[in-house]
XYZ file of C-alpha atoms in Angstrom:
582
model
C 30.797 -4.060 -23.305
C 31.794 -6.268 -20.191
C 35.110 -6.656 -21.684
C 33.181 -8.494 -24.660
C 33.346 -7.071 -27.897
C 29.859 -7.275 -29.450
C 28.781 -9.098 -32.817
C 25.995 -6.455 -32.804
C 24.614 -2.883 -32.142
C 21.586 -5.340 -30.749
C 23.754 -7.117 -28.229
C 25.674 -4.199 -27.313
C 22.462 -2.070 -26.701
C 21.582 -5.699 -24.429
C 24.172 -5.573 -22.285
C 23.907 -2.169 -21.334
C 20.777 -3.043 -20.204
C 18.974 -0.935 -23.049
C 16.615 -2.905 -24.428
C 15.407 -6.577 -23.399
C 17.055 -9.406 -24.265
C 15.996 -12.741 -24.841
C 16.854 -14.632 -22.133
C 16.132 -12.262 -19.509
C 13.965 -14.066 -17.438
C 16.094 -16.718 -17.559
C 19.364 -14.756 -16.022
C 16.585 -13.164 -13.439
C 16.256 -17.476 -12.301
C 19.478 -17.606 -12.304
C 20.647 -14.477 -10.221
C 17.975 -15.151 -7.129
C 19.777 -18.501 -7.193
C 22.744 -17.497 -5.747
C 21.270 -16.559 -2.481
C 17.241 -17.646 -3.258
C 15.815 -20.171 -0.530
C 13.619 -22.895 -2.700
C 10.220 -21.203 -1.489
C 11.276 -17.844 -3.009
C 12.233 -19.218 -6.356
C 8.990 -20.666 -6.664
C 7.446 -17.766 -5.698
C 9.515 -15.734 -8.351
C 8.506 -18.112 -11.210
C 5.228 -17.760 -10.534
C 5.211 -13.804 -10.113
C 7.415 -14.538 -13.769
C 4.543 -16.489 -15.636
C 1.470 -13.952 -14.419
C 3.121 -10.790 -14.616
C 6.209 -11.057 -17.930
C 5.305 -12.948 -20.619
C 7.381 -15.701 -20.607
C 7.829 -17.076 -23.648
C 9.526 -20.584 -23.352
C 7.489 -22.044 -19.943
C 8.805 -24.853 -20.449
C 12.404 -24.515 -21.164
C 12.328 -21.993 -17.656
C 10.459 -25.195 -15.985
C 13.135 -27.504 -17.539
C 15.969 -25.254 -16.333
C 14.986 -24.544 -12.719
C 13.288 -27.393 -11.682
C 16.213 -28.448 -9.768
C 17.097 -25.192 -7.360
C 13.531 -24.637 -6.961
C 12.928 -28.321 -5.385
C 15.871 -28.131 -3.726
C 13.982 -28.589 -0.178
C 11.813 -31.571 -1.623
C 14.729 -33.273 -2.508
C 16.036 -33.725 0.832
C 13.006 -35.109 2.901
C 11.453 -37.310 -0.674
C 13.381 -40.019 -3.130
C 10.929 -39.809 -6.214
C 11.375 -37.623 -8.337
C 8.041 -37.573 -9.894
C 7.006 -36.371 -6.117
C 9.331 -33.946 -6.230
C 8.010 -32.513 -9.119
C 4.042 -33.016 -8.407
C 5.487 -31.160 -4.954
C 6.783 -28.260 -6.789
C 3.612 -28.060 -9.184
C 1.242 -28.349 -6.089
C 3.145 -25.002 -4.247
C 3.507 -22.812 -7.331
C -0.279 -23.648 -8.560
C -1.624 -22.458 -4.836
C 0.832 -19.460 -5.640
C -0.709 -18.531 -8.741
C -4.250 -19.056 -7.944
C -3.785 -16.373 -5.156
C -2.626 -13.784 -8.409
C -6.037 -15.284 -10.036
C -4.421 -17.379 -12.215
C -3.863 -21.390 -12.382
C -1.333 -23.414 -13.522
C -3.552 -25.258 -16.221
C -3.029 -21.437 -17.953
C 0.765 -22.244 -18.172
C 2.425 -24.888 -20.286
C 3.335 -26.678 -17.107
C 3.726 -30.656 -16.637
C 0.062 -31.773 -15.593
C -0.406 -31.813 -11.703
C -1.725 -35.443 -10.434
C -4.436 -34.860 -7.749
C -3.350 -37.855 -6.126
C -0.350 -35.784 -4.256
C -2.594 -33.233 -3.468
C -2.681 -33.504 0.122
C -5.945 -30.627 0.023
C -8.031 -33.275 -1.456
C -9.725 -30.559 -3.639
C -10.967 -28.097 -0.715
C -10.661 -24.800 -2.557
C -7.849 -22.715 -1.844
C -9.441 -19.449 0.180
C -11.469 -21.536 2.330
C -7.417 -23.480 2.908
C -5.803 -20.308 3.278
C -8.419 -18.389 5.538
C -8.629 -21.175 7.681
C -5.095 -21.834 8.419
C -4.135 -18.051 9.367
C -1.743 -18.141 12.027
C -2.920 -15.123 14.826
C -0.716 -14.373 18.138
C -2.305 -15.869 20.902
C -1.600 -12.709 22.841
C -4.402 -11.216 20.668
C -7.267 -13.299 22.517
C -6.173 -11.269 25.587
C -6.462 -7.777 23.805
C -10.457 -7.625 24.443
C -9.830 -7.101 28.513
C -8.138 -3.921 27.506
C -10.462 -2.452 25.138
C -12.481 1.159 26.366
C -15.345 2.106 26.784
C -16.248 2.961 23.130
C -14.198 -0.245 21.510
C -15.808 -2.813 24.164
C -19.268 -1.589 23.013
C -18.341 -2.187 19.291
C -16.661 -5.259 20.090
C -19.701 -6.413 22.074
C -22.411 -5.442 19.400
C -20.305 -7.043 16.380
C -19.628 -10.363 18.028
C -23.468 -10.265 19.458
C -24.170 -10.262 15.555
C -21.570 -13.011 14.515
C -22.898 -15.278 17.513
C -26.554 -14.959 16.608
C -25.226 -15.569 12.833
C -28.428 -13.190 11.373
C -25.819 -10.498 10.129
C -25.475 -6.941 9.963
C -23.429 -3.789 8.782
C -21.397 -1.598 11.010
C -19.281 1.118 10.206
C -16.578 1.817 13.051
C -15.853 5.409 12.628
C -12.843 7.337 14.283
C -9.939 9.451 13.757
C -6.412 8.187 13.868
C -5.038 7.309 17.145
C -8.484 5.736 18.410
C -6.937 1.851 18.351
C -9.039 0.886 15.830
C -6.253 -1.774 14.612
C -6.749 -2.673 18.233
C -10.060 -3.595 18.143
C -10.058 -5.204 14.766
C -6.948 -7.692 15.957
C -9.284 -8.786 19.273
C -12.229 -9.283 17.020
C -10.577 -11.594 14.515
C -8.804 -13.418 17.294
C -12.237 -14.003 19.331
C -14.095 -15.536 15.674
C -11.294 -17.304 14.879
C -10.412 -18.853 18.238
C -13.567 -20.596 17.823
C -12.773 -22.020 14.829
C -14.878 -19.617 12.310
C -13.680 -18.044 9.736
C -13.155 -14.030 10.028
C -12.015 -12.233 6.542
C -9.586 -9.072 6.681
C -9.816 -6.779 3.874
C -8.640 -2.873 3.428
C -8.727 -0.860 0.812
C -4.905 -0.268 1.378
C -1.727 -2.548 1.280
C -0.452 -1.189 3.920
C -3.988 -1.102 6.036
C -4.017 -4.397 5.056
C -0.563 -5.669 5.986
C -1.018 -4.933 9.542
C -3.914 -7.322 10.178
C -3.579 -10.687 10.639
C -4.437 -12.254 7.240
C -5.085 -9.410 5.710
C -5.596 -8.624 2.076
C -6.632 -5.739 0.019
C -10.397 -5.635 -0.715
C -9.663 -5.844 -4.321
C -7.608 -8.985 -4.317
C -9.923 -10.798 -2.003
C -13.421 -9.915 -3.397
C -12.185 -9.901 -6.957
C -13.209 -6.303 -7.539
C -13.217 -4.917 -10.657
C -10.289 -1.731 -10.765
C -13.024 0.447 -12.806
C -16.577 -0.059 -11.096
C -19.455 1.485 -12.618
C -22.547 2.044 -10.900
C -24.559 -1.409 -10.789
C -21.031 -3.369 -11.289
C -20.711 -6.990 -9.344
C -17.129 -9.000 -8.223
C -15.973 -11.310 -10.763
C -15.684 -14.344 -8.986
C -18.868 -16.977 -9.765
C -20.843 -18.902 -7.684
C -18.878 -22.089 -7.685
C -15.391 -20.297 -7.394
C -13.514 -20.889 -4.015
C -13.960 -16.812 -2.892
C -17.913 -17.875 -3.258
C -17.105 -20.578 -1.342
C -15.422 -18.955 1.948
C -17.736 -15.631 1.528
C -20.329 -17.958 2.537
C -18.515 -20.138 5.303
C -17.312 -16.752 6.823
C -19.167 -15.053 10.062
C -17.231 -12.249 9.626
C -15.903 -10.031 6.985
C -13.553 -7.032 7.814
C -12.719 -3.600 5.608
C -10.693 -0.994 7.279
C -9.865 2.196 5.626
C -13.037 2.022 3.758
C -13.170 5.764 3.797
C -11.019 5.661 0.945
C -12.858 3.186 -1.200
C -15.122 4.656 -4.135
C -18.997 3.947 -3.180
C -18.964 1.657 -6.506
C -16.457 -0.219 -4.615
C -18.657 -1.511 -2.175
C -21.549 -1.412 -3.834
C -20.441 -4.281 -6.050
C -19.159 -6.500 -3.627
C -22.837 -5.628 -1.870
C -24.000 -6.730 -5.361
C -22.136 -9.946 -5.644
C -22.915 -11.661 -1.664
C -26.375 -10.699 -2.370
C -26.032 -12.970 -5.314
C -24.439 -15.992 -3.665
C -26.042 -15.737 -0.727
C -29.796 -16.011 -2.678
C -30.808 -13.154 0.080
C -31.601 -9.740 -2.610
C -33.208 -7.876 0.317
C -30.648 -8.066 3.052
C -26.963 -6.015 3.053
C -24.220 -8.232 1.937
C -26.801 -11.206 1.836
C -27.302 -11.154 5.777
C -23.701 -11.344 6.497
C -22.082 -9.508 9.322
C -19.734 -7.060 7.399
C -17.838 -4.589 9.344
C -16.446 -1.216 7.937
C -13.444 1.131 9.440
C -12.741 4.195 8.634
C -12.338 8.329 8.869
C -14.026 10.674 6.698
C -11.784 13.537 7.518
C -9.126 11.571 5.639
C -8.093 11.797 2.048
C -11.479 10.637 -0.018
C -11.235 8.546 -3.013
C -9.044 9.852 -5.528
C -11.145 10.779 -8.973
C -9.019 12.159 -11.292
C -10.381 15.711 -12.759
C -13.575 15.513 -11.145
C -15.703 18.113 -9.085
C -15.670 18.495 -5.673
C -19.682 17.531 -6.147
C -18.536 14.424 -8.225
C -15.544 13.282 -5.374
C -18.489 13.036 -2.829
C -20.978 11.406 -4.455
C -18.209 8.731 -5.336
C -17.710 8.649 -1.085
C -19.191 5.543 0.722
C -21.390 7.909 2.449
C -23.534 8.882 -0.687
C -24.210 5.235 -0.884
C -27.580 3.480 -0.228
C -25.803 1.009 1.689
C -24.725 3.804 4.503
C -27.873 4.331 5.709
C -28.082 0.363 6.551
C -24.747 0.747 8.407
C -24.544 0.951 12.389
C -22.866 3.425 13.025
C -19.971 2.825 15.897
C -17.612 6.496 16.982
C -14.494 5.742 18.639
C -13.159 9.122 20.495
C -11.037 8.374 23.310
C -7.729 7.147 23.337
C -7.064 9.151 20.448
C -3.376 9.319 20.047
C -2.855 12.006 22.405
C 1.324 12.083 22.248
C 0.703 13.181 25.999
C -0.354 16.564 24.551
C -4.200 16.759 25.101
C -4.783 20.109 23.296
C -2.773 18.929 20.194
C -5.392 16.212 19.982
C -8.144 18.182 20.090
C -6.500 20.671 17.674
C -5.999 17.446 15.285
C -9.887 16.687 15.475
C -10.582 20.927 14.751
C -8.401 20.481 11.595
C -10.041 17.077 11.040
C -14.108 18.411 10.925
C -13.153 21.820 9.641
C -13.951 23.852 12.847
C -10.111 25.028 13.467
C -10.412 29.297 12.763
C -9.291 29.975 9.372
C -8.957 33.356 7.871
C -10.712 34.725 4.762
C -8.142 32.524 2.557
C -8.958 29.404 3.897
C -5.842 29.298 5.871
C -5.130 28.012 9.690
C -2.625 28.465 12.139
C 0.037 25.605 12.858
C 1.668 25.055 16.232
C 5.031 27.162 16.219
C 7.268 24.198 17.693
C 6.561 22.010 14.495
C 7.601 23.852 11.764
C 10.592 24.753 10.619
C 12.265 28.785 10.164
C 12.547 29.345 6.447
C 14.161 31.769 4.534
C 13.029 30.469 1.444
C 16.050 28.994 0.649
C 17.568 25.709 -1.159
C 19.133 24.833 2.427
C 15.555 24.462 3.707
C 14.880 21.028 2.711
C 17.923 19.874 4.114
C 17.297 21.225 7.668
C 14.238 19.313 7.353
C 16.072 15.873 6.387
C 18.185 16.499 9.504
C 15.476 16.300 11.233
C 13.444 13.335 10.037
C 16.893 11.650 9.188
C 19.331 12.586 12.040
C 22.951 10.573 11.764
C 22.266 9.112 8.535
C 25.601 8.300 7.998
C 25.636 5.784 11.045
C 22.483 4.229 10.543
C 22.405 3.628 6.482
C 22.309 0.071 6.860
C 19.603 -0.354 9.536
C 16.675 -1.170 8.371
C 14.528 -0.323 11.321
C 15.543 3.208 11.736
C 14.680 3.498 7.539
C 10.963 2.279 8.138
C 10.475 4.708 11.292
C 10.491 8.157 9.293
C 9.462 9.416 6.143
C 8.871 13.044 4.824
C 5.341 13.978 3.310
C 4.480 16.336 0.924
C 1.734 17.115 -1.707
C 3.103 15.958 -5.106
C 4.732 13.540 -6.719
C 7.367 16.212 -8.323
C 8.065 17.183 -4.585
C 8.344 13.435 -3.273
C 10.714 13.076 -6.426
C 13.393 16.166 -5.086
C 13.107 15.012 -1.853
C 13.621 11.638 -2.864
C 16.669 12.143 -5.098
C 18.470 14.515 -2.723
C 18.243 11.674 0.334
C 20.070 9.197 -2.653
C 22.823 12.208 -2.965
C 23.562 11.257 1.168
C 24.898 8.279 0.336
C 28.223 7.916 -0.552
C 28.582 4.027 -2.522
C 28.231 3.064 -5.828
C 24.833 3.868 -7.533
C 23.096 0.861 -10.053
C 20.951 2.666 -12.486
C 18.003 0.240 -14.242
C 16.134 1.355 -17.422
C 12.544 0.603 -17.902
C 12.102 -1.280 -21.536
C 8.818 0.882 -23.161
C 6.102 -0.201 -25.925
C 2.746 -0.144 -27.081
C 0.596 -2.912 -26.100
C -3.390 -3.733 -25.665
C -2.595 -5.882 -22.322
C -3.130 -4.339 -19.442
C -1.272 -5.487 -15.644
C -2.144 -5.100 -12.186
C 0.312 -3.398 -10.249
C 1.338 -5.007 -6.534
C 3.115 -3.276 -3.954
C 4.967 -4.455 -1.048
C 7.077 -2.295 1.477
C 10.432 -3.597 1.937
C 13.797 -2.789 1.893
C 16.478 -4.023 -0.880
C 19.098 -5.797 0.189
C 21.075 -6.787 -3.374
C 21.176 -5.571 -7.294
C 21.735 -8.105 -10.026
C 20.902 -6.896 -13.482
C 17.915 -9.013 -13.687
C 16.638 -9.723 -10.373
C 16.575 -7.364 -6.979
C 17.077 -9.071 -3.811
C 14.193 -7.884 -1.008
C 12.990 -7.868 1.883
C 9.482 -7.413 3.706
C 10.022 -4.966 6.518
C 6.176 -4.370 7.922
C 3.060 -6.037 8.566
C 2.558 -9.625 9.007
C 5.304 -10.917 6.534
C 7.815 -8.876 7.589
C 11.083 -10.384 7.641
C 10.386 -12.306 4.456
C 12.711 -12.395 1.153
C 11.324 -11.789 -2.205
C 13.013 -11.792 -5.354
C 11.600 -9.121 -7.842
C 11.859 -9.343 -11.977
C 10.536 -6.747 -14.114
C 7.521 -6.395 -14.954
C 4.703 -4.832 -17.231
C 2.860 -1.860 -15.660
C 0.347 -0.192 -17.848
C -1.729 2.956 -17.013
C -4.926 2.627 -15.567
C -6.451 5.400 -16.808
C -6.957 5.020 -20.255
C -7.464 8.640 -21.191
C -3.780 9.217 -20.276
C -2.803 8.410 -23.927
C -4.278 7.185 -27.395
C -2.746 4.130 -27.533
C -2.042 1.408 -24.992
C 1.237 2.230 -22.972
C 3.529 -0.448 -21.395
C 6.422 -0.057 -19.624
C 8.738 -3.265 -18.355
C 10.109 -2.054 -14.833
C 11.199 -2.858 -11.434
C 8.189 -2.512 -9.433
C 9.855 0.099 -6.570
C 9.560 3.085 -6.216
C 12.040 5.250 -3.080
C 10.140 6.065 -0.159
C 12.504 8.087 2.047
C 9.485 10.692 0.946
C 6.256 9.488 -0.309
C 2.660 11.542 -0.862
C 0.406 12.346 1.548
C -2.010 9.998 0.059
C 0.030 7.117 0.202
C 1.033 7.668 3.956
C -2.687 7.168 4.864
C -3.494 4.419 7.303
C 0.108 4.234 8.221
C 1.408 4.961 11.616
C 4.888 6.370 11.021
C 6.718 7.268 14.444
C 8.826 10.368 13.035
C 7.530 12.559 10.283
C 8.383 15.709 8.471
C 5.844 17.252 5.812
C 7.175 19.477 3.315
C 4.597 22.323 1.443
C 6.440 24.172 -0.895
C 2.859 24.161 -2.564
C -1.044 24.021 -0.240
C -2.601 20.993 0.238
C -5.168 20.715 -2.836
C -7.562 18.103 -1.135
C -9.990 17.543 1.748
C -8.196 16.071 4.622
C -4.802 16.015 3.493
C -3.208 18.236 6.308
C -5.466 16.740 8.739
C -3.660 13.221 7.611
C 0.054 14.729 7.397
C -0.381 15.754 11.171
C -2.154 12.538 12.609
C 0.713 10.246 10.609
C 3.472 10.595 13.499
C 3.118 8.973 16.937
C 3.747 12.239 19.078
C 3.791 16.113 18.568
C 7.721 15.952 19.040
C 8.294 14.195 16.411
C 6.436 16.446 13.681
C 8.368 18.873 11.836
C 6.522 21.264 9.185
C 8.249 23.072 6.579
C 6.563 25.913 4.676
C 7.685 27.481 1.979
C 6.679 30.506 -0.027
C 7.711 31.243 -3.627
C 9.525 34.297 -3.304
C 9.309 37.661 -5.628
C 12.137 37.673 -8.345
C 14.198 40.346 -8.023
C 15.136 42.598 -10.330
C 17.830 42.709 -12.335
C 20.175 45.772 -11.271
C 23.508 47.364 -10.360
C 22.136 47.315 -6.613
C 21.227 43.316 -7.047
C 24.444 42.369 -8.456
C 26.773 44.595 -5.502
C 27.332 41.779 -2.706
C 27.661 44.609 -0.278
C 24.261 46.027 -0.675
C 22.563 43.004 -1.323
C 19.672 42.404 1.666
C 20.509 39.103 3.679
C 17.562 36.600 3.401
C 15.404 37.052 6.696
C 14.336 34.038 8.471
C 10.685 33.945 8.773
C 8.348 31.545 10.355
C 5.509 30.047 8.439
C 2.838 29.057 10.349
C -0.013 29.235 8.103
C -1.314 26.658 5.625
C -4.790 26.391 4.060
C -7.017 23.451 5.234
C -9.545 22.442 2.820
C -12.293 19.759 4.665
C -15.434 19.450 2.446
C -17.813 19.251 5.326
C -20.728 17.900 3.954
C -18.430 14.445 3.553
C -18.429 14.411 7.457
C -22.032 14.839 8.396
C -23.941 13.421 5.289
């Protein structure tokens, strides 16, 4: 293998990447440091002790001390600094995973070089979040509608008694806008203003933003009655009650247990039970006529008592509609046709089904050649712009299911013309469950241990990560009767990606792709409100044609019928409207 002849079927099997071997963790170190800077090897041992088992922390320590203090080195003489400088970075790095070094067999840290003098970590982190001072300027160019919300939030935050709002409106209504002038205006004065959203991506695009779950400490299954798991001493205790404002976009998405038990937990360390959120001023973003949570084999009754607006908290929220400005791509009527299909009022026929404008979708003769008219259109010139990672990140294709995104997905990998690296996932049965992260990037280098990234949106964009393998395990423990775990590369190709997942981004050219109908409320409603004008839409509907039958007529090319190109314009819409005006 290699050129190596093996001692073993065991090695052999190792070095063609089939099964783990020992020291892999150790050759992943050792890969990102051919290119790594310092910061990003310190980041990848920590991602390494939280996420894959390490079993030798202190051999890895021992090892790649030395590349990973490389930047120490050069500005400080002692070495014992060095090292207490090292310690100090990759213990703030795992406490934001929820984990601390003292859970590692790592040298002890000495306080004494800590230059945080034991302020806790979130209040550290939220107070030092760098904002573009352009953003203070933003509120002068708010509407109507946002400067009204703006207004009646920051009223709130100034008198410091509290409040809920809810800031409802469809995409295209600037609500990013709004949320980047409010954060700069708190923070600008010095107070601390939390961003949260339900989604990476939502989250990403906010200044200091952070999924609800990883700032709150939320449970992943929440039960009705559930609290946060952070205590009353922790540091997120500590800067939920120094903060004057707290931020969740995309909350629409969120299961009402969600936010019930973060509701749960402020009441708690706050020592206010009768007030929302303790008597803090919380702020929710959102649109109903998106995708609602996703509840796997439950009843459309079930999916919308599990929406935030079955909760007891929504009747407590202030409710604040954003209309205009609604991304109109110039093209007023297409907006208002985008709010129809939105709240369920566009004319359907007896099927459920709704007319689509002819100049976005495609001619189809239900044919395998289909799909790749519709790349060409999402993905024009590929050839000449493979390498630029801009034009990549601007498009996408959207379709229903994961099977489809997988096709489309597979046949965009067939464009390009270089040599492939295939990586195997290493399987077992375990009774650990991990957390799965997600970051968008793009990769820029294959090692067999270690893949060379880099962050292409939101506010770290531009940054280089190193990524090991690492254990994923179902969360839904129904799935099978033992506990699954599978060692992987946490990517996944997103040339195509689900209709789900594109929600809350903003992605300029889009194609969506229906082989199959939409199966849930508001999931054509968010494949037409993804792109950032009507031109740059394109729809592609297909059928599944009749089989034909097997005969002497069927099997004579000269009599056979050519395929006729047909138009399909028609897709069913399915909006559970009792969602939008409970």
């Amino acid at each position: 293998m290699d050129g190596v002849v093996c001692g073993s079927f065991r090695e052999a099997a190792e070095r063609l990447g089939l099964i783990e071997a020992d020291n892999t963790l150790d050759d992943c170190l050792t890969e990102a440091e051919q290119w790594a800077m310092p910061c990003s090897l310190r980041r990848l041992f920590a991602t390494i002790l939280v996420h894959c088992e390490p079993g030798d922390v202190c051999g890895l320590w021992d090892r790649h001390l030395e590349p990973m203090s490389d930047d120490y080195r050069r500005t400080r003489t002692s070495p014992n600094e060095v090292e207490q400088m090292v310690l100090l970075d990759i213990r703030g790095m795992l406490q934001s995973m929820g984990k601390d070094s003292i859970d590692f067999a790592l040298p002890t840290i000495d306080d004494a070089f800590d230059p945080t003098e034991g302020e806790a970590r979130e209040i550290i982190e939220e107070s030092t979040v760098e904002f573009d001072e352009s953003d203070t300027k933003l509120s002068s160019s708010l509407n109507l509608e946002q400067r009204a919300a703006y207004d009646e939030i920051l009223l709130a935050v100034e008198r410091g008694d509290g409040g809920v709002f809810f800031v409802d409106g469809p995409g295209g209504t600037w609500k990013t806008f709004l949320y980047r002038a409010m954060l700069a205006k708190v923070r600008g004065e010095g107070k601390i203003a939390i961003a949260t959203a339900t989604s990476g991506v939502a989250a990403s695009i906010m200044p200091g933003g952070r999924t609800a779950h990883s700032r709150f400490k939320i449970p992943l299954s929440c039960d009705d009655g559930a609290s946060c798991s952070f205590t009353k001493q922790s540091g997120t205790a500590k800067l939920l009650r120094m903060a004057s404002l707290i931020l969740w976009d995309e909350a629409s998405m969120t299961k009402r247990q969600v936010v019930e038990a973060f509701d749960n937990s402020m009441r708690d360390i706050m020592g206010i039970r009768h007030r929302p959120f303790g008597g803090k001023t919380v702020v929710f973003g959102g649109d109903f006529r998106q995708v609602l949570p996703v509840v796997r084999r439950w009843s459309r009754g079930q999916i919308i008592d599990a929406s935030l607006r079955s909760s007891h908290l929504w009747k407590r929220m202030r409710q604040l509609r954003l209309i205009t400005n609604m991304r109109a791509h110039n093209d007023t009527w297409f907006a208002d046709y985008l709010l129809r299909v939105g709240n369920g009022t566009e004319e359907a026929d007896d099927q459920g089904n709704i007319l689509l404008p002819d100049d976005i979708c495609l001619p189809s003769p239900g044919e395998v050649d289909d799909l790749e008219k519709l790349i060409d259109h999402v993905f024009p010139s590929l050839d000449d712009n493979m390498s630029d990672s801009n034009y990549m990140t601007s498009r996408a294709i959207l379709s229903t299911t994961n099977d489809n995104i997988n096709k489309i997905n597979i046949r965009m990998i067939e464009h390009f013309h270089r040599d492939e690296v295939i990586y195997h996932s290493f399987d077992s049965a375990e009774d650990d469950p991990y957390g799965y992260y997600a970051l968008e990037l793009v990769v820029r280098g294959f090692e067999r241990n270690t893949i060379d990234a880099e962050i292409v949106i939101g506010q770290h964009a531009g940054r280089r990560v190193f990524l090991p393998r690492i254990p994923l395990c179902p969360s839904d423990n129904d799935m099978f009767p033992f506990k699954f775990k599978r060692k992987q590369f946490p990517i996944s190709l997103s040339f195509a990606m689900t209709i789900n997942k594109a929600q809350g981004q903003t992605i300029p050219i889009v194609g969506v792709y229906l082989p199959n109908p939409v199966f849930s409320h508001g999931q054509l409603y968010v494949a037409l409100s993804r792109a950032t004008a009507k031109r740059n839409i394109k729809i592609l509907i297909q059928k599944e044609k009749p089989k034909e039958k097997s005969n002497k007529q069927n099997n004579n090319p000269k009599k056979r019928k050519r395929p006729t190109v047909s138009l399909l314009t028609s897709m069913k819409n399915i909006v559970y409207k009792e969602v939008l005006t409970g």
